[in-house]
Coordinates of C-alpha atoms in Angstrom, one line a residue:
Chain A
M1 CA -0.3 -40.1 -121.6
A2 CA 2.5 -40.7 -124.1
F3 CA 3.3 -44.2 -122.8
K4 CA -0.2 -45.4 -123.0
Q5 CA -0.6 -47.7 -125.9
H6 CA -3.8 -48.7 -127.6
S7 CA -5.0 -52.0 -126.3
V8 CA -8.1 -54.2 -126.9
L9 CA -8.3 -54.7 -123.1
P10 CA -9.8 -51.7 -121.3
G11 CA -8.9 -50.5 -117.8
F12 CA -5.2 -49.6 -118.2
N13 CA -5.6 -46.6 -115.8
L14 CA -7.5 -48.7 -113.3
A15 CA -5.0 -51.5 -113.4
L16 CA -2.0 -49.3 -113.1
G17 CA -3.5 -47.3 -110.3
Y18 CA -4.4 -50.5 -108.5
T19 CA -0.9 -51.9 -109.0
L20 CA 0.7 -48.8 -107.5
L21 CA -1.7 -48.7 -104.6
Y22 CA -1.1 -52.3 -103.8
L23 CA 2.6 -52.0 -104.1
S24 CA 2.6 -49.0 -101.8
V25 CA 0.4 -50.5 -99.1
I26 CA 2.1 -53.9 -99.1
V27 CA 5.7 -53.0 -99.8
L28 CA 6.7 -49.4 -100.0
I29 CA 5.0 -48.0 -96.9
P30 CA 6.3 -50.6 -94.5
L31 CA 9.8 -50.2 -95.9
A32 CA 9.6 -46.4 -95.7
A33 CA 8.4 -46.8 -92.1
L34 CA 11.5 -48.8 -91.4
F35 CA 13.7 -45.9 -92.5
F36 CA 11.5 -43.4 -90.8
K37 CA 11.7 -45.2 -87.5
S38 CA 15.5 -45.7 -87.5
A39 CA 16.0 -42.1 -88.6
Q40 CA 15.1 -41.1 -85.0
M41 CA 18.5 -42.3 -84.1
P42 CA 21.6 -40.1 -84.8
L43 CA 23.9 -41.5 -87.4
D44 CA 26.8 -42.3 -85.1
A45 CA 24.5 -44.1 -82.7
F46 CA 23.1 -46.0 -85.7
W47 CA 26.5 -46.9 -86.8
H48 CA 27.4 -48.0 -83.3
T49 CA 24.3 -50.2 -83.1
V50 CA 24.8 -52.0 -86.4
T51 CA 28.5 -52.6 -85.9
D52 CA 28.2 -54.3 -82.5
P53 CA 30.6 -57.2 -82.7
R54 CA 28.0 -59.7 -81.7
L55 CA 25.8 -58.4 -84.5
V56 CA 28.7 -58.5 -87.0
A57 CA 29.2 -62.1 -86.2
S58 CA 25.5 -62.7 -86.9
Y59 CA 25.8 -61.0 -90.3
K60 CA 28.7 -63.2 -91.2
L61 CA 26.8 -66.3 -90.2
T62 CA 23.5 -65.3 -91.8
F63 CA 25.0 -64.2 -95.2
G64 CA 27.8 -66.9 -95.2
A65 CA 25.4 -69.8 -94.3
S66 CA 22.8 -68.5 -96.8
L67 CA 25.4 -68.3 -99.5
L68 CA 26.7 -71.7 -98.8
A69 CA 23.1 -73.2 -98.6
A70 CA 22.3 -71.5 -102.0
V71 CA 25.5 -72.8 -103.6
I72 CA 24.7 -76.4 -102.3
N73 CA 21.2 -76.1 -103.7
L74 CA 22.6 -74.8 -107.0
F75 CA 24.3 -78.1 -107.6
G76 CA 21.9 -80.3 -105.7
G77 CA 18.9 -78.7 -107.2
L78 CA 20.3 -79.0 -110.7
L79 CA 21.0 -82.6 -110.1
L80 CA 17.5 -83.2 -108.7
A81 CA 15.8 -81.4 -111.6
W82 CA 18.0 -83.3 -114.1
V83 CA 17.0 -86.7 -112.6
L84 CA 13.3 -85.7 -112.4
V85 CA 13.2 -84.5 -116.0
R86 CA 15.5 -87.0 -117.8
Y87 CA 14.9 -90.4 -116.2
P88 CA 11.7 -92.4 -115.7
F89 CA 11.7 -94.3 -112.5
P90 CA 9.0 -95.6 -110.1
G91 CA 7.9 -93.1 -107.5
K92 CA 9.0 -90.2 -109.7
R93 CA 5.8 -88.2 -109.1
F94 CA 6.0 -88.8 -105.4
I95 CA 9.6 -87.5 -105.3
D96 CA 8.5 -84.6 -107.5
A97 CA 5.8 -83.7 -105.0
M98 CA 8.3 -84.1 -102.1
V99 CA 10.4 -81.3 -103.5
D100 CA 7.8 -78.8 -102.5
L101 CA 7.6 -80.1 -99.0
P102 CA 10.2 -77.9 -97.4
F103 CA 8.4 -74.9 -98.8
A104 CA 4.9 -76.0 -97.7
L105 CA 5.9 -77.2 -94.3
P106 CA 5.5 -74.6 -91.4
T107 CA 9.1 -73.6 -90.7
A108 CA 8.8 -74.3 -87.0
V109 CA 7.9 -77.9 -87.8
A110 CA 10.9 -78.2 -90.1
G111 CA 13.0 -76.6 -87.4
I112 CA 11.9 -79.0 -84.6
S113 CA 12.3 -82.1 -86.7
L114 CA 15.7 -81.0 -88.0
A115 CA 16.9 -80.2 -84.4
T116 CA 15.6 -83.6 -83.2
I117 CA 17.3 -85.6 -86.0
Y118 CA 20.6 -83.8 -85.9
A119 CA 20.9 -83.5 -82.1
P120 CA 23.8 -85.5 -80.6
N121 CA 21.4 -88.2 -79.5
G122 CA 19.2 -87.9 -82.7
W123 CA 19.0 -90.4 -85.6
V124 CA 21.6 -88.7 -87.7
G125 CA 23.4 -86.8 -84.9
Q126 CA 24.5 -89.9 -83.1
L127 CA 26.2 -91.2 -86.2
F128 CA 28.5 -88.2 -86.1
A129 CA 28.9 -88.2 -82.3
P130 CA 31.7 -90.8 -82.1
W131 CA 33.9 -88.5 -84.2
D132 CA 33.0 -85.6 -82.0
I133 CA 31.3 -83.8 -84.8
K134 CA 28.3 -81.8 -83.6
I135 CA 25.7 -80.7 -86.2
A136 CA 22.8 -79.3 -84.2
F137 CA 23.6 -76.1 -82.2
T138 CA 26.5 -75.2 -84.5
R139 CA 27.0 -73.4 -87.7
I140 CA 26.7 -76.6 -89.6
G141 CA 23.2 -77.0 -88.3
V142 CA 22.3 -73.5 -89.6
V143 CA 23.6 -74.4 -93.1
I144 CA 21.6 -77.7 -93.0
A145 CA 18.4 -75.9 -92.0
L146 CA 18.8 -73.3 -94.7
T147 CA 19.7 -75.9 -97.3
F148 CA 16.5 -77.7 -96.4
V149 CA 14.1 -74.8 -96.6
T150 CA 15.6 -73.4 -99.9
L151 CA 15.7 -76.8 -101.7
P152 CA 12.6 -76.2 -104.0
F153 CA 13.9 -72.9 -105.6
V154 CA 16.6 -74.1 -107.9
V155 CA 14.7 -77.3 -108.7
R156 CA 11.5 -75.5 -109.6
T157 CA 13.2 -72.8 -111.7
V158 CA 15.4 -75.2 -113.7
Q159 CA 12.9 -78.0 -114.2
P160 CA 10.6 -76.3 -116.8
V161 CA 13.6 -75.0 -118.7
L162 CA 15.1 -78.4 -118.8
E163 CA 11.9 -79.9 -119.9
D164 CA 11.6 -77.4 -122.8
L165 CA 15.2 -78.0 -123.9
E166 CA 15.0 -79.5 -127.4
K167 CA 16.6 -82.9 -127.6
E168 CA 17.7 -81.9 -131.1
L169 CA 20.2 -79.4 -129.7
E170 CA 22.0 -82.3 -128.0
E171 CA 21.7 -84.4 -131.1
A172 CA 23.1 -81.7 -133.2
A173 CA 26.0 -81.2 -130.9
A174 CA 26.7 -84.9 -130.8
S175 CA 26.6 -85.2 -134.6
L176 CA 29.1 -82.4 -134.8
G177 CA 31.5 -84.6 -132.7
A178 CA 31.0 -83.2 -129.2
T179 CA 31.4 -85.6 -126.3
R180 CA 28.8 -85.9 -123.6
G181 CA 30.8 -83.7 -121.4
Q182 CA 31.1 -81.1 -124.1
V183 CA 27.4 -81.2 -124.9
F184 CA 26.6 -80.6 -121.2
R185 CA 29.2 -77.8 -120.8
K186 CA 28.8 -76.0 -124.1
V187 CA 25.1 -76.6 -124.9
I188 CA 23.0 -77.5 -121.9
L189 CA 24.6 -75.5 -119.1
P190 CA 24.6 -72.1 -120.9
T191 CA 20.9 -72.6 -121.7
L192 CA 20.1 -73.3 -118.1
L193 CA 22.3 -70.5 -116.7
P194 CA 19.5 -67.8 -116.4
A195 CA 17.2 -70.3 -114.6
L196 CA 20.0 -71.4 -112.4
L197 CA 20.8 -67.8 -111.4
T198 CA 17.2 -67.1 -110.7
G199 CA 16.8 -70.2 -108.5
F200 CA 20.1 -69.3 -106.8
A201 CA 18.9 -65.7 -106.1
L202 CA 15.6 -66.8 -104.7
A203 CA 17.1 -69.5 -102.5
F204 CA 19.7 -67.0 -101.2
A205 CA 17.1 -64.3 -100.5
R206 CA 14.9 -66.8 -98.8
A207 CA 17.7 -68.1 -96.7
I208 CA 18.7 -64.7 -95.4
G209 CA 15.3 -64.1 -94.0
E210 CA 14.7 -67.6 -92.7
Y211 CA 13.9 -67.7 -89.0
G212 CA 11.6 -70.4 -87.8
S213 CA 13.5 -73.5 -89.1
V214 CA 16.9 -72.2 -88.0
I215 CA 16.5 -71.1 -84.4
F216 CA 15.8 -74.6 -83.1
I217 CA 18.8 -76.2 -84.7
A218 CA 21.1 -73.3 -84.3
G219 CA 21.2 -73.2 -80.5
N220 CA 21.6 -69.4 -80.7
M221 CA 25.0 -69.1 -79.0
P222 CA 26.3 -65.5 -79.2
F223 CA 29.2 -65.1 -81.7
V224 CA 28.7 -68.7 -82.8
S225 CA 25.3 -69.6 -84.0
E226 CA 23.1 -66.5 -83.7
I227 CA 21.4 -65.4 -87.0
T228 CA 20.6 -61.8 -87.7
P229 CA 16.8 -62.2 -87.8
L230 CA 17.1 -63.5 -84.2
M231 CA 19.0 -60.4 -83.2
I232 CA 16.1 -58.3 -84.4
I233 CA 13.7 -60.4 -82.3
S234 CA 15.9 -60.1 -79.2
K235 CA 16.1 -56.3 -79.7
L236 CA 12.3 -56.2 -80.0
E237 CA 12.0 -58.2 -76.8
Q238 CA 14.0 -55.5 -75.1
Y239 CA 11.6 -52.9 -76.5
D240 CA 14.6 -51.5 -78.5
Y241 CA 12.5 -50.7 -81.6
V242 CA 14.9 -48.3 -83.1
G243 CA 17.8 -50.8 -82.7
A244 CA 15.7 -53.5 -84.3
T245 CA 14.8 -51.3 -87.3
S246 CA 18.4 -50.4 -87.7
I247 CA 19.4 -54.0 -88.1
A248 CA 16.5 -54.5 -90.4
I249 CA 17.8 -51.7 -92.6
V250 CA 21.2 -53.2 -92.9
M251 CA 19.6 -56.5 -93.9
L252 CA 17.3 -54.8 -96.3
L253 CA 20.2 -52.9 -98.0
V254 CA 22.4 -55.9 -98.3
S255 CA 19.6 -58.1 -99.7
F256 CA 18.7 -55.4 -102.1
A257 CA 22.3 -55.0 -103.3
L258 CA 22.6 -58.8 -103.8
L259 CA 19.4 -59.0 -105.7
L260 CA 20.5 -56.1 -107.9
V261 CA 23.8 -57.9 -108.7
I262 CA 22.0 -61.2 -109.5
N263 CA 19.5 -59.4 -111.7
G264 CA 22.3 -57.8 -113.5
L265 CA 23.9 -61.1 -114.1
Q266 CA 20.6 -62.4 -115.4
W267 CA 20.2 -59.5 -117.7
W268 CA 23.7 -60.1 -119.0
S269 CA 23.2 -63.8 -119.6
A270 CA 19.7 -63.2 -121.2
K271 CA 21.3 -60.7 -123.5
R272 CA 24.0 -63.2 -124.5
L273 CA 21.3 -65.7 -125.2
G274 CA 19.8 -63.2 -127.6
R275 CA 16.1 -62.5 -127.7
R276 CA 14.2 -65.7 -127.0
K277 CA 12.4 -67.0 -130.1
Chain B
M1 CA 30.8 -92.4 -149.8
S2 CA 28.1 -95.0 -150.4
I3 CA 25.6 -96.0 -147.7
E4 CA 24.1 -99.5 -147.6
I5 CA 21.0 -100.2 -145.6
R6 CA 20.6 -103.9 -144.9
N7 CA 17.4 -105.3 -143.6
I8 CA 16.8 -102.5 -141.1
A9 CA 13.9 -102.9 -138.8
K10 CA 12.6 -100.7 -136.0
R11 CA 9.5 -100.9 -133.8
F12 CA 8.2 -98.4 -131.3
G13 CA 6.0 -100.5 -129.0
N14 CA 3.4 -102.0 -131.2
F15 CA 4.1 -99.6 -134.1
T16 CA 6.3 -100.9 -136.8
A17 CA 8.3 -97.8 -138.0
L18 CA 10.5 -99.7 -140.4
D19 CA 9.8 -103.2 -141.8
H20 CA 13.1 -104.6 -143.0
I21 CA 14.3 -102.0 -145.3
N22 CA 17.0 -102.6 -147.9
L23 CA 18.4 -99.6 -149.8
E24 CA 21.7 -98.4 -151.3
V25 CA 22.6 -94.7 -151.5
K26 CA 25.2 -94.2 -154.2
T27 CA 28.3 -92.1 -153.7
G28 CA 27.7 -88.5 -154.4
E29 CA 23.9 -88.8 -155.1
L30 CA 21.1 -86.7 -153.6
L31 CA 18.5 -89.1 -152.5
A32 CA 15.0 -88.2 -151.3
L33 CA 13.0 -90.2 -148.8
L34 CA 9.4 -89.3 -149.6
G35 CA 6.3 -90.4 -147.8
P36 CA 3.4 -89.3 -145.6
S37 CA 4.0 -88.7 -141.9
G38 CA 4.4 -91.8 -139.9
C39 CA 5.8 -93.8 -142.9
G40 CA 9.2 -94.3 -141.2
K41 CA 11.3 -91.9 -143.4
T42 CA 12.6 -89.8 -140.5
T43 CA 13.3 -92.9 -138.4
L44 CA 15.3 -94.3 -141.3
L45 CA 17.3 -91.1 -141.6
R46 CA 18.0 -91.0 -137.8
I47 CA 19.2 -94.6 -137.9
I48 CA 21.6 -93.8 -140.8
A49 CA 22.9 -90.9 -138.6
G50 CA 23.2 -93.1 -135.5
L51 CA 20.7 -91.0 -133.5
E52 CA 18.4 -94.0 -133.3
A53 CA 19.4 -97.7 -133.0
P54 CA 17.8 -100.3 -135.2
D55 CA 16.2 -103.4 -133.8
D56 CA 17.6 -105.4 -136.6
G57 CA 19.8 -105.0 -139.6
Q58 CA 23.0 -103.2 -140.5
I59 CA 24.1 -99.8 -141.8
L60 CA 27.3 -99.9 -143.9
F61 CA 29.2 -96.7 -144.8
H62 CA 31.4 -97.5 -147.8
G63 CA 31.2 -101.2 -147.1
E64 CA 32.2 -100.8 -143.5
D65 CA 29.7 -101.8 -140.8
T66 CA 28.8 -98.7 -138.7
T67 CA 25.7 -100.0 -137.0
E68 CA 27.3 -99.9 -133.6
K69 CA 29.1 -96.6 -134.1
H70 CA 28.1 -93.5 -132.1
V71 CA 26.8 -90.6 -134.0
R72 CA 29.9 -88.6 -132.9
E73 CA 32.1 -91.0 -134.8
R74 CA 30.1 -91.5 -137.9
N75 CA 31.1 -88.2 -139.5
V76 CA 27.7 -87.3 -140.8
G77 CA 26.2 -83.8 -141.1
F78 CA 22.7 -83.7 -139.8
V79 CA 20.3 -80.8 -140.5
F80 CA 17.1 -80.7 -138.5
Q81 CA 13.7 -79.4 -139.5
H82 CA 13.7 -76.8 -136.7
Y83 CA 17.3 -75.9 -137.2
A84 CA 18.5 -76.8 -133.7
L85 CA 20.9 -73.8 -133.7
F86 CA 22.6 -73.0 -130.4
R87 CA 20.8 -70.0 -129.2
H88 CA 23.5 -68.7 -126.8
M89 CA 26.1 -68.7 -129.6
T90 CA 26.6 -66.3 -132.4
V91 CA 26.3 -67.5 -136.0
F92 CA 30.1 -67.7 -136.1
E93 CA 30.3 -69.8 -133.0
N94 CA 27.5 -72.1 -134.2
V95 CA 29.4 -72.9 -137.4
A96 CA 32.7 -73.2 -135.5
F97 CA 31.2 -75.6 -132.9
G98 CA 32.2 -78.8 -134.7
L99 CA 35.8 -77.6 -135.0
R100 CA 36.1 -76.3 -131.5
V101 CA 34.9 -79.6 -129.8
R102 CA 37.6 -81.6 -131.5
P103 CA 40.3 -83.1 -129.3
K104 CA 43.4 -80.9 -129.0
E105 CA 45.5 -82.9 -131.4
T106 CA 43.2 -82.5 -134.3
R107 CA 41.7 -79.1 -133.5
P108 CA 42.6 -76.4 -136.0
S109 CA 44.2 -73.2 -134.8
D110 CA 42.0 -70.2 -134.1
A111 CA 43.1 -68.6 -137.4
E112 CA 42.3 -71.7 -139.3
I113 CA 38.9 -72.0 -137.7
K114 CA 38.2 -68.3 -138.5
R115 CA 39.2 -68.9 -142.1
K116 CA 37.1 -72.0 -142.4
V117 CA 34.0 -70.5 -140.8
H118 CA 34.1 -67.5 -143.1
E119 CA 34.6 -69.7 -146.1
L120 CA 31.4 -71.7 -145.1
L121 CA 29.5 -68.6 -144.3
N122 CA 30.4 -67.3 -147.8
L123 CA 29.3 -70.5 -149.3
V124 CA 25.8 -70.1 -147.7
Q125 CA 26.0 -66.4 -148.6
L126 CA 25.5 -65.2 -145.0
D127 CA 29.0 -64.0 -144.0
W128 CA 27.6 -60.6 -143.1
L129 CA 25.5 -62.3 -140.3
A130 CA 28.5 -63.8 -138.5
D131 CA 28.1 -61.7 -135.3
R132 CA 24.3 -62.1 -135.0
Y133 CA 22.5 -64.6 -132.7
P134 CA 20.2 -67.2 -134.2
A135 CA 17.1 -65.4 -132.7
Q136 CA 17.8 -62.4 -135.0
L137 CA 17.7 -64.4 -138.2
S138 CA 14.8 -65.4 -140.4
G139 CA 13.9 -69.1 -140.8
G140 CA 15.6 -69.4 -144.2
Q141 CA 18.8 -67.8 -142.9
R142 CA 18.7 -70.1 -139.8
Q143 CA 18.5 -73.2 -142.0
R144 CA 21.4 -72.1 -144.2
I145 CA 23.5 -71.5 -141.0
A146 CA 22.5 -75.0 -139.8
L147 CA 23.7 -76.4 -143.1
A148 CA 27.0 -74.4 -142.9
R149 CA 27.4 -75.8 -139.3
A150 CA 26.9 -79.3 -140.5
L151 CA 29.3 -78.9 -143.4
A152 CA 32.0 -77.4 -141.1
V153 CA 33.1 -80.9 -139.9
E154 CA 33.5 -82.0 -143.5
P155 CA 31.0 -84.8 -143.3
K156 CA 31.2 -87.8 -145.6
V157 CA 27.4 -87.9 -145.6
L158 CA 24.8 -85.1 -145.4
L159 CA 21.5 -86.0 -143.8
L160 CA 18.6 -83.5 -143.9
D161 CA 15.4 -84.1 -142.0
E162 CA 12.6 -82.1 -143.7
P163 CA 15.0 -79.2 -144.0
F164 CA 12.5 -76.8 -145.6
G165 CA 9.4 -78.1 -143.7
A166 CA 9.2 -75.1 -141.4
L167 CA 9.6 -72.4 -144.0
D168 CA 7.0 -70.6 -146.1
T169 CA 6.4 -71.7 -149.7
K170 CA 8.5 -69.0 -151.4
V171 CA 11.6 -69.4 -149.3
R172 CA 11.2 -73.2 -149.5
K173 CA 11.3 -73.1 -153.3
E174 CA 14.3 -70.8 -153.3
L175 CA 16.2 -72.9 -150.8
R176 CA 15.6 -76.2 -152.4
R177 CA 17.0 -74.9 -155.7
W178 CA 19.9 -73.5 -153.8
L179 CA 20.5 -76.9 -152.1
R180 CA 20.5 -78.6 -155.5
R181 CA 23.1 -76.1 -156.8
L182 CA 25.2 -76.6 -153.7
H183 CA 25.0 -80.4 -154.1
D184 CA 26.1 -80.1 -157.7
E185 CA 29.2 -78.2 -156.6
M186 CA 30.1 -80.4 -153.7
H187 CA 28.9 -83.8 -154.7
I188 CA 28.5 -85.0 -151.1
T189 CA 26.4 -88.1 -150.6
S190 CA 23.1 -86.7 -149.3
V191 CA 19.8 -88.1 -148.1
F192 CA 16.9 -85.8 -147.4
V193 CA 13.5 -86.5 -145.9
T194 CA 10.4 -84.8 -147.2
H195 CA 6.7 -85.2 -147.4
D196 CA 6.4 -82.8 -150.3
Q197 CA 6.4 -84.7 -153.6
E198 CA 7.2 -81.6 -155.6
E199 CA 10.3 -81.0 -153.5
A200 CA 11.5 -84.6 -153.9
L201 CA 10.8 -84.6 -157.6
E202 CA 12.5 -81.3 -158.2
V203 CA 15.7 -81.7 -156.1
A204 CA 16.6 -85.4 -155.9
D205 CA 18.6 -87.6 -158.2
R206 CA 16.6 -90.6 -157.0
V207 CA 13.4 -90.8 -155.0
V208 CA 12.4 -93.5 -152.5
V209 CA 8.7 -93.5 -151.9
M210 CA 7.9 -95.0 -148.5
N211 CA 4.7 -96.1 -146.9
K212 CA 4.0 -97.8 -143.5
G213 CA 7.6 -98.7 -142.9
K214 CA 8.2 -100.2 -146.4
I215 CA 9.7 -98.9 -149.6
E216 CA 7.0 -98.7 -152.3
Q217 CA 9.3 -97.6 -155.1
L218 CA 12.8 -96.5 -155.8
G219 CA 13.7 -94.7 -158.9
S220 CA 14.5 -91.4 -160.7
P221 CA 11.9 -88.6 -160.3
S222 CA 10.5 -89.3 -163.8
D223 CA 10.4 -93.1 -163.1
V224 CA 8.3 -92.7 -160.0
Y225 CA 6.0 -90.2 -161.6
D226 CA 5.5 -91.8 -165.0
K227 CA 5.7 -95.4 -164.0
P228 CA 4.4 -95.7 -160.5
A229 CA 4.9 -99.2 -159.1
T230 CA 1.9 -99.2 -156.8
P231 CA -1.4 -97.4 -156.4
F232 CA 0.0 -95.7 -153.3
V233 CA 2.9 -94.1 -155.3
Y234 CA 0.4 -93.0 -157.9
Q235 CA -1.8 -91.4 -155.4
F236 CA 1.0 -89.9 -153.4
L237 CA 2.7 -88.2 -156.3
G238 CA -0.1 -85.8 -157.2
D239 CA -3.9 -85.6 -157.1
V240 CA -5.9 -88.4 -158.5
N241 CA -9.5 -89.5 -159.0
L242 CA -10.6 -92.9 -158.0
F243 CA -13.3 -94.9 -159.7
Q244 CA -14.5 -98.2 -158.2
S245 CA -15.2 -100.6 -161.0
R246 CA -15.7 -104.2 -162.0
V247 CA -13.7 -106.2 -164.4
H248 CA -15.5 -107.9 -167.2
E249 CA -13.7 -109.8 -170.0
G250 CA -10.5 -107.8 -169.5
W251 CA -12.2 -104.4 -169.2
A252 CA -12.8 -102.4 -166.2
H253 CA -16.1 -100.6 -166.5
V254 CA -17.0 -97.2 -165.1
G255 CA -20.4 -96.1 -166.3
D256 CA -20.2 -96.2 -170.1
A257 CA -16.5 -95.9 -170.1
R258 CA -14.2 -98.9 -170.1
F259 CA -10.5 -99.3 -169.5
A260 CA -8.1 -102.2 -170.3
A261 CA -7.6 -104.1 -167.1
P262 CA -4.8 -106.5 -166.1
Q263 CA -5.6 -110.1 -165.2
G264 CA -6.4 -110.5 -161.5
Q265 CA -8.0 -112.9 -159.1
T266 CA -11.0 -110.7 -158.3
D267 CA -13.3 -108.8 -160.6
Q268 CA -13.0 -105.7 -158.5
A269 CA -10.7 -103.0 -159.8
V270 CA -9.8 -99.3 -159.2
V271 CA -9.3 -96.9 -162.0
Y272 CA -7.1 -93.9 -161.3
V273 CA -7.2 -90.8 -163.4
R274 CA -5.3 -87.6 -162.8
P275 CA -7.5 -84.4 -162.7
H276 CA -5.5 -82.8 -165.6
E277 CA -5.9 -85.9 -167.8
I278 CA -9.6 -85.5 -168.2
D279 CA -11.3 -83.7 -171.0
V280 CA -14.6 -82.0 -170.5
S281 CA -17.3 -81.5 -173.2
R282 CA -20.9 -80.7 -173.5
E283 CA -21.6 -83.5 -176.0
G284 CA -21.7 -87.1 -174.9
G285 CA -19.7 -89.7 -176.8
A286 CA -18.5 -93.3 -176.6
G287 CA -16.8 -93.9 -173.3
A288 CA -17.8 -90.6 -171.7
L289 CA -19.0 -90.2 -168.1
S290 CA -21.8 -87.8 -167.5
G291 CA -22.0 -85.7 -164.4
V292 CA -23.1 -82.3 -163.0
I293 CA -20.6 -79.6 -162.1
S294 CA -21.0 -78.9 -158.3
H295 CA -18.1 -76.4 -157.7
V296 CA -15.7 -74.3 -159.7
R297 CA -12.5 -73.4 -158.0
L298 CA -10.2 -70.8 -159.4
L299 CA -6.6 -71.6 -158.4
G300 CA -4.6 -69.0 -160.3
A301 CA -3.2 -70.5 -163.5
T302 CA -5.5 -73.5 -163.3
V303 CA -9.2 -74.0 -162.6
R304 CA -10.7 -77.1 -160.9
L305 CA -14.2 -78.3 -161.6
E306 CA -15.8 -80.7 -159.2
V307 CA -18.2 -83.0 -161.0
D308 CA -20.7 -85.3 -159.4
V309 CA -20.9 -88.5 -161.3
A310 CA -23.6 -91.0 -160.4
G311 CA -22.3 -93.9 -158.4
Q312 CA -18.8 -92.4 -157.8
D313 CA -17.1 -89.9 -155.5
A314 CA -16.9 -86.4 -156.8
V315 CA -14.5 -86.2 -159.7
E316 CA -12.0 -83.4 -159.9
V317 CA -11.1 -82.0 -163.3
E318 CA -8.2 -79.6 -163.8
L319 CA -8.3 -77.2 -166.7
T320 CA -5.9 -74.5 -167.7
R321 CA -7.4 -71.1 -167.3
E322 CA -7.7 -70.6 -171.0
R323 CA -9.6 -73.8 -171.5
Y324 CA -11.9 -72.9 -168.7
L325 CA -12.6 -69.5 -170.2
Q326 CA -13.2 -71.0 -173.7
G327 CA -15.6 -73.5 -172.3
D328 CA -17.3 -71.0 -169.9
W329 CA -18.3 -73.8 -167.5
K330 CA -21.0 -73.1 -165.0
V331 CA -22.1 -74.8 -161.8
A332 CA -25.1 -77.1 -162.2
E333 CA -24.3 -77.8 -165.8
T334 CA -24.4 -81.4 -167.1
V335 CA -21.0 -82.3 -168.7
Y336 CA -19.3 -85.3 -170.2
L337 CA -15.9 -86.4 -168.9
L338 CA -13.4 -88.2 -171.1
P339 CA -10.3 -89.5 -169.4
R340 CA -7.3 -89.3 -171.7
E341 CA -5.2 -91.5 -169.5
A342 CA -6.0 -94.0 -166.8
R343 CA -4.4 -96.6 -164.7
V344 CA -6.3 -99.7 -163.6
Y345 CA -5.3 -101.7 -160.6
V346 CA -6.7 -105.1 -159.9
P347 CA -5.5 -105.5 -156.4
S348 CA -5.0 -108.8 -154.7
A349 CA -7.0 -109.2 -151.5
A350 CA -4.2 -108.0 -149.2
E351 CA -3.6 -104.8 -151.2
W352 CA -7.3 -104.1 -151.5
T353 CA -7.6 -102.6 -148.0
D354 CA -4.1 -101.0 -148.3
G355 CA -3.9 -98.9 -151.4
G356 CA -7.1 -99.2 -153.3
G357 CA -9.9 -99.1 -150.8
I358 CA -9.8 -95.5 -149.7

């Protein structure tokens, strides 16, 4: 094989073979099955199924709320990572550990607790009730649930990069006359950009697929707070397997396209940063 | 611009980094802060720059107290050991950084920035790298860019923190000569930190030898080398052999050899002899130390003999290659050592543990 390079570690063929097999069994075959299943349906019927107005409303909610949650976490996560890396304070390790909680928690547990707290008679919900603002069982609730479960992604991708950021870079910039704002904008932020994009992409992708934590707080009202994963479940409950896989394909394609765009952005920013030393 | 350092002190927890330092850097000179790691030289440089705040004392730039001024307002150029170039910017943008971050009123036009940056890149002889990123440059090139970047803001003072410390020997030698030439052209008041005595002696107008947060000696390179003020300076500026000895009637005795000793309170003394100031012969004589050669090390132009002398640590003798070949010295041979020059210190009790007792 022309691309096989000499290596001190043996087993290249075995490792490559295993990787391909693993990837096929775990990822490619189920995805192919998805297309295979929905291919039983004629194209116009497929189109009709996936453009059902109720479904379109759910796309808007799922992708819109996911995007909003990821953007919120882009800023919130950066802030959290910044505080965790830059400032010593009591209970820092505890807070650091807490960041992973939304990830480790069973999503149903997160969903129930969020629904309880944000319900009109819940701890937080009743604070907003006098102004007639409902959080649970609305789109706001969906965004909150998604923000909650995707919290760790930006924090955990930015944190190590921020830790490795040489203090000297900031000192050099300051000695050249840059203000604190300029140091942040021109020196720190560009260095963090690839990590921020990665965290954003991961959070976004996770939010699109999130089910357990959302359904409780969303209330699942058609055209208002139904998320797309729920539509798949409801199709399945009606034994409409082909319909369910059609929706799945739409989600798959959109997610894939988004990841492609974000990877492209990352590649571009990495190229701008030059090869890392 | 002159820099006056008045009574500067700095502690990190229990560690005294600087113990009330007083020093004046003259306008236009190139001053080296020389010392082993942990002696406080970098801390002093960072306090001059304003990157670190002193616990006590003042920094005066040209007679004006700048102790409280932020690094941004001090107008110093700072060069870091590990370059600290902005990775996401091209070489051009790195050098232009200091000009671009100026407030609108004083910021030069784009054309002016372009002219200035290319002028500086020409000065450091790297104009052809303007569009590259730092990651694509060699260490020596990066440090030259870092210097150009520091010079772009027309600093009144240039501060360099072990600027050649991360480079290999050959590039280091090249760059320090280049720095000296650059300084001769620009005459900008400069302070550089180094732990390499050769570098300090070769490049600097004056050398400050530091140890444990204090200044041991301040003087021209030939002063500190030829007239070391303390045993520490003597030991730090080159290799040296130590002989423990006792003073008797004004003479420090080492075996059969004796050296004139200054008057002190104790009779203990240390005799220092540089390896290249010892003659070797096969015949004993008055004042010679006998010993057995244990190792012969060939170091290119010079050869080092390691000689075991009874009652002393192994003595190193440095010979030119010619002398070594003439003598044809062999391991296990008994030889006689005759120091041509020696320094005798009779330390007071406090200094005994400090400089002499190693």
